[in-house]
Amino acid sequence: MRIARLQTPEGPITGRYEDGTVVADDGSYVVGRDGTLTYPCSPSALYCVGRNYAETLDQMDYDRPEEPDFFIKPPSALIGPNEPIRYPSWTDELTYAGELAAVVDERCHDVDPEDVPDVIRGYTVMNDVDALDQQGRTARKAFDTSGPLGPWIETDVTPYDLDIRTEINGEVRQDSNTELMLFDPYEVVSFLSRRFTFRPGDVIAFGSPANPGTIDPGDEVEITYEGVGTLKNTVVG
């Protein structure tokens, strides 16, 4: 099942997504006519893991971490599918990174890896936009529109052995599989849950494979995870 949020003139509604329609408790809403898809949850934070693919370590000349290496984006970073990624005036090196992300379903803490499926609502797609020439991860990754998320939450998928493809203006830039993660998704969620109390709607992103690269105003970024969906956004000046 796909769970989506639709931004309507009266506010956001959440429901089951079916062929361009969001079916909520109070009726059906047509995407484009009654509203537009927005990010599919309202997290208190986005917990993001970096350096989680060996090929990325080689490309970026990073050391291999002994445990998941993480940072946090605030909810203000969020935008939904087809919303613009704004190119900040204070950077000259904006990059994309196509990532699989889990959405938490219930308040939880200190979750064992084998119990992770019980606390996860489903999976979606995130673009970890990064101003690479800035100093420190917060300055690089925590700004407005740096967290495109969507297009929906897919509940009927497991995060293992999923193909990922990122295209910039139709050109394939990333082509990999979640089996190549250094720390698998359940391991990551469990590790972070020992440090944070997760709340419903919180997002946990599992890192990007090799070839995260730069983007410029006018570029269209399209990130696809097999069985989950495709997140599209355009960069604007």
Tab-separated table of C-alpha atoms in Angstrom:
chain	number	residue	atom	x	y	z
A	1	MET	CA	0.000	0.000	0.000
A	2	ARG	CA	1.123	3.546	-0.740
A	3	ILE	CA	0.417	6.235	1.863
A	4	ALA	CA	0.531	9.797	0.538
A	5	ARG	CA	-0.115	13.342	1.795
A	6	LEU	CA	-1.946	15.814	-0.392
A	7	GLN	CA	-1.627	19.559	0.177
A	8	THR	CA	-5.081	21.052	-0.373
A	9	PRO	CA	-6.356	24.638	0.089
A	10	GLU	CA	-7.852	23.479	3.405
A	11	GLY	CA	-4.620	21.841	4.584
A	12	PRO	CA	-2.858	18.500	4.160
A	13	ILE	CA	-4.778	15.227	4.052
A	14	THR	CA	-3.323	11.723	4.333
A	15	GLY	CA	-4.639	8.603	2.676
A	16	ARG	CA	-4.060	5.653	0.404
A	17	TYR	CA	-2.613	6.544	-2.994
A	18	GLU	CA	-4.220	4.797	-5.971
A	19	ASP	CA	-3.635	5.805	-9.598
A	20	GLY	CA	-3.495	9.559	-9.053
A	21	THR	CA	-6.057	9.636	-6.265
A	22	VAL	CA	-5.587	9.899	-2.502
A	23	VAL	CA	-8.315	8.017	-0.643
A	24	ALA	CA	-8.788	9.490	2.844
A	25	ASP	CA	-11.330	8.839	5.590
A	26	ASP	CA	-13.559	11.665	4.341
A	27	GLY	CA	-13.437	10.867	0.634
A	28	SER	CA	-11.231	10.745	-2.457
A	29	TYR	CA	-8.979	13.542	-3.697
A	30	VAL	CA	-7.565	13.792	-7.221
A	31	VAL	CA	-3.908	14.779	-7.403
A	32	GLY	CA	-3.557	17.939	-9.490
A	33	ARG	CA	-7.221	18.883	-9.237
A	34	ASP	CA	-7.768	18.904	-5.465
A	35	GLY	CA	-4.168	19.455	-4.390
A	36	THR	CA	-0.558	18.445	-4.892
A	37	LEU	CA	1.493	15.681	-3.337
A	38	THR	CA	3.746	16.862	-0.539
A	39	TYR	CA	6.264	15.057	1.674
A	40	PRO	CA	4.446	11.980	2.988
A	41	CYS	CA	5.004	12.415	6.758
A	42	SER	CA	5.709	15.087	9.379
A	43	PRO	CA	8.914	14.091	11.186
A	44	SER	CA	10.347	15.676	14.295
A	45	ALA	CA	13.740	15.061	12.657
A	46	LEU	CA	15.406	13.378	9.698
A	47	TYR	CA	18.177	11.052	10.850
A	48	CYS	CA	20.632	10.550	8.009
A	49	VAL	CA	23.457	8.024	7.723
A	50	GLY	CA	26.524	8.887	5.668
A	51	ARG	CA	29.417	6.839	4.324
A	52	ASN	CA	27.289	3.688	4.121
A	53	TYR	CA	28.493	2.327	0.756
A	54	ALA	CA	32.043	1.065	0.195
A	55	GLU	CA	32.153	2.521	-3.321
A	56	THR	CA	31.302	5.952	-1.888
A	57	LEU	CA	34.186	5.670	0.575
A	58	ASP	CA	36.549	4.986	-2.313
A	59	GLN	CA	35.184	7.829	-4.443
A	60	MET	CA	35.210	10.453	-1.678
A	61	ASP	CA	38.393	9.162	0.007
A	62	TYR	CA	36.590	8.602	3.330
A	63	ASP	CA	37.702	6.220	6.075
A	64	ARG	CA	35.481	3.203	6.666
A	65	PRO	CA	33.363	3.863	9.792
A	66	GLU	CA	33.260	1.281	12.581
A	67	GLU	CA	29.614	2.120	13.302
A	68	PRO	CA	26.917	4.081	11.430
A	69	ASP	CA	28.008	7.676	10.873
A	70	PHE	CA	24.992	9.954	11.186
A	71	PHE	CA	23.767	13.539	11.162
A	72	ILE	CA	20.367	15.242	11.481
A	73	LYS	CA	18.345	17.461	9.157
A	74	PRO	CA	15.534	19.579	10.630
A	75	PRO	CA	11.916	19.404	9.401
A	76	SER	CA	12.412	22.845	7.815
A	77	ALA	CA	14.646	21.145	5.215
A	78	LEU	CA	11.691	19.201	3.809
A	79	ILE	CA	10.066	19.645	0.430
A	80	GLY	CA	7.806	17.262	-1.436
A	81	PRO	CA	7.877	15.748	-4.918
A	82	ASN	CA	8.015	18.260	-7.789
A	83	GLU	CA	8.767	21.130	-5.397
A	84	PRO	CA	11.844	23.237	-6.247
A	85	ILE	CA	15.269	22.708	-4.703
A	86	ARG	CA	16.537	26.248	-4.194
A	87	TYR	CA	20.203	26.781	-4.982
A	88	PRO	CA	21.567	28.885	-2.070
A	89	SER	CA	23.466	32.040	-2.940
A	90	TRP	CA	26.213	31.157	-0.438
A	91	THR	CA	27.427	27.948	-2.108
A	92	ASP	CA	29.096	27.098	-5.406
A	93	GLU	CA	28.946	23.315	-4.994
A	94	LEU	CA	25.461	21.890	-4.511
A	95	THR	CA	25.217	18.086	-4.729
A	96	TYR	CA	22.507	15.407	-4.846
A	97	ALA	CA	22.434	11.964	-3.212
A	98	GLY	CA	19.646	9.437	-3.784
A	99	GLU	CA	18.733	7.606	-0.583
A	100	LEU	CA	16.237	5.072	0.700
A	101	ALA	CA	14.474	6.240	3.872
A	102	ALA	CA	12.349	4.511	6.507
A	103	VAL	CA	9.381	6.205	8.189
A	104	VAL	CA	8.745	5.393	11.853
A	105	ASP	CA	5.228	4.229	12.764
A	106	GLU	CA	5.230	4.409	16.566
A	107	ARG	CA	7.101	5.965	19.455
A	108	CYS	CA	10.023	3.668	20.244
A	109	HIS	CA	13.446	3.450	21.837
A	110	ASP	CA	16.190	0.804	22.004
A	111	VAL	CA	14.764	-1.454	19.303
A	112	ASP	CA	16.484	-4.767	18.514
A	113	PRO	CA	17.289	-5.290	14.798
A	114	GLU	CA	14.834	-8.186	14.487
A	115	ASP	CA	12.041	-5.965	15.862
A	116	VAL	CA	12.625	-3.043	13.490
A	117	PRO	CA	9.936	-4.122	10.971
A	118	ASP	CA	7.342	-3.843	13.752
A	119	VAL	CA	8.033	-0.110	14.291
A	120	ILE	CA	8.451	1.005	10.660
A	121	ARG	CA	5.455	2.290	8.692
A	122	GLY	CA	7.162	1.873	5.336
A	123	TYR	CA	9.799	3.309	3.004
A	124	THR	CA	10.178	6.380	0.834
A	125	VAL	CA	12.886	8.214	-1.154
A	126	MET	CA	15.053	11.118	-0.006
A	127	ASN	CA	17.519	13.396	-1.770
A	128	ASP	CA	20.297	14.398	0.646
A	129	VAL	CA	21.086	17.795	-0.886
A	130	ASP	CA	24.484	19.036	0.301
A	131	ALA	CA	26.325	22.348	-0.025
A	132	LEU	CA	29.659	20.572	-0.203
A	133	ASP	CA	31.895	23.633	-0.002
A	134	GLN	CA	30.571	24.711	3.413
A	135	GLN	CA	32.289	23.928	6.706
A	136	GLY	CA	30.615	21.376	8.985
A	137	ARG	CA	27.686	19.083	8.324
A	138	THR	CA	25.035	21.395	9.741
A	139	ALA	CA	26.066	24.219	7.420
A	140	ARG	CA	26.296	21.805	4.496
A	141	LYS	CA	23.103	19.787	4.933
A	142	ALA	CA	20.542	21.453	7.200
A	143	PHE	CA	19.280	24.363	5.096
A	144	ASP	CA	15.877	25.004	3.525
A	145	THR	CA	14.907	22.619	0.660
A	146	SER	CA	17.865	20.293	1.397
A	147	GLY	CA	15.538	17.379	2.172
A	148	PRO	CA	13.284	16.435	-0.753
A	149	LEU	CA	11.159	13.461	0.367
A	150	GLY	CA	8.497	11.336	-1.325
A	151	PRO	CA	6.527	10.685	-3.362
A	152	TRP	CA	4.730	8.420	-0.843
A	153	ILE	CA	5.377	5.756	1.795
A	154	GLU	CA	5.384	2.209	0.416
A	155	THR	CA	4.320	-0.234	3.141
A	156	ASP	CA	4.674	-3.491	1.184
A	157	VAL	CA	8.432	-3.615	0.617
A	158	THR	CA	11.503	-4.711	2.525
A	159	PRO	CA	14.660	-2.580	2.244
A	160	TYR	CA	16.915	-5.381	1.012
A	161	ASP	CA	18.135	-6.019	-2.543
A	162	LEU	CA	16.466	-2.951	-4.031
A	163	ASP	CA	17.910	-1.358	-7.169
A	164	ILE	CA	18.487	2.404	-7.048
A	165	ARG	CA	18.890	4.796	-9.979
A	166	THR	CA	19.466	8.542	-9.981
A	167	GLU	CA	19.105	10.533	-13.204
A	168	ILE	CA	20.041	14.159	-13.812
A	169	ASN	CA	18.255	15.548	-16.878
A	170	GLY	CA	17.680	11.961	-18.008
A	171	GLU	CA	21.333	10.906	-17.638
A	172	VAL	CA	21.943	8.047	-15.192
A	173	ARG	CA	24.374	9.156	-12.480
A	174	GLN	CA	23.786	6.523	-9.782
A	175	ASP	CA	23.036	2.852	-10.421
A	176	SER	CA	23.390	0.529	-7.447
A	177	ASN	CA	21.599	-1.762	-4.983
A	178	THR	CA	20.823	-1.600	-1.260
A	179	GLU	CA	22.652	-4.906	-0.748
A	180	LEU	CA	25.889	-2.898	-1.021
A	181	MET	CA	25.262	-0.974	2.206
A	182	LEU	CA	27.942	-1.369	4.882
A	183	PHE	CA	25.312	-1.259	7.651
A	184	ASP	CA	21.945	-2.726	6.693
A	185	PRO	CA	18.711	-0.787	7.341
A	186	TYR	CA	17.547	-2.754	10.382
A	187	GLU	CA	20.998	-2.438	11.915
A	188	VAL	CA	20.964	1.331	11.336
A	189	VAL	CA	17.518	1.840	12.865
A	190	SER	CA	18.454	-0.243	15.901
A	191	PHE	CA	21.739	1.633	16.367
A	192	LEU	CA	20.078	5.054	16.236
A	193	SER	CA	17.202	3.962	18.488
A	194	ARG	CA	19.669	3.397	21.318
A	195	ARG	CA	20.490	7.123	21.180
A	196	PHE	CA	17.157	8.710	20.264
A	197	THR	CA	13.498	8.157	21.054
A	198	PHE	CA	11.797	7.990	17.678
A	199	ARG	CA	8.361	9.516	17.167
A	200	PRO	CA	5.715	8.612	14.578
A	201	GLY	CA	6.652	10.103	11.228
A	202	ASP	CA	10.376	10.397	11.945
A	203	VAL	CA	12.596	9.624	8.959
A	204	ILE	CA	15.774	7.521	8.852
A	205	ALA	CA	17.784	7.711	5.609
A	206	PHE	CA	20.366	5.024	4.874
A	207	GLY	CA	22.969	6.801	2.783
A	208	SER	CA	23.814	7.134	-0.878
A	209	PRO	CA	25.786	4.940	-3.258
A	210	ALA	CA	28.695	6.265	-5.299
A	211	ASN	CA	28.594	9.179	-7.731
A	212	PRO	CA	26.815	11.857	-5.758
A	213	GLY	CA	27.539	14.841	-7.962
A	214	THR	CA	26.877	18.522	-8.476
A	215	ILE	CA	23.629	20.068	-9.683
A	216	ASP	CA	22.856	23.479	-11.169
A	217	PRO	CA	19.769	25.651	-11.603
A	218	GLY	CA	17.522	24.114	-14.239
A	219	ASP	CA	18.598	20.527	-13.530
A	220	GLU	CA	15.892	17.899	-13.003
A	221	VAL	CA	16.770	15.265	-10.399
A	222	GLU	CA	14.933	11.931	-10.566
A	223	ILE	CA	15.640	9.245	-7.926
A	224	THR	CA	14.054	5.791	-8.195
A	225	TYR	CA	14.107	2.964	-5.673
A	226	GLU	CA	12.757	-0.342	-6.931
A	227	GLY	CA	9.393	-1.175	-5.401
A	228	VAL	CA	9.156	2.182	-3.640
A	229	GLY	CA	8.779	4.972	-6.188
A	230	THR	CA	10.393	7.912	-7.970
A	231	LEU	CA	11.146	11.289	-6.417
A	232	LYS	CA	11.449	14.191	-8.880
A	233	ASN	CA	12.571	17.759	-8.177
A	234	THR	CA	13.982	20.632	-10.198
A	235	VAL	CA	16.774	22.940	-9.060
A	236	VAL	CA	16.014	26.673	-9.225
A	237	GLY	CA	18.202	29.714	-8.737
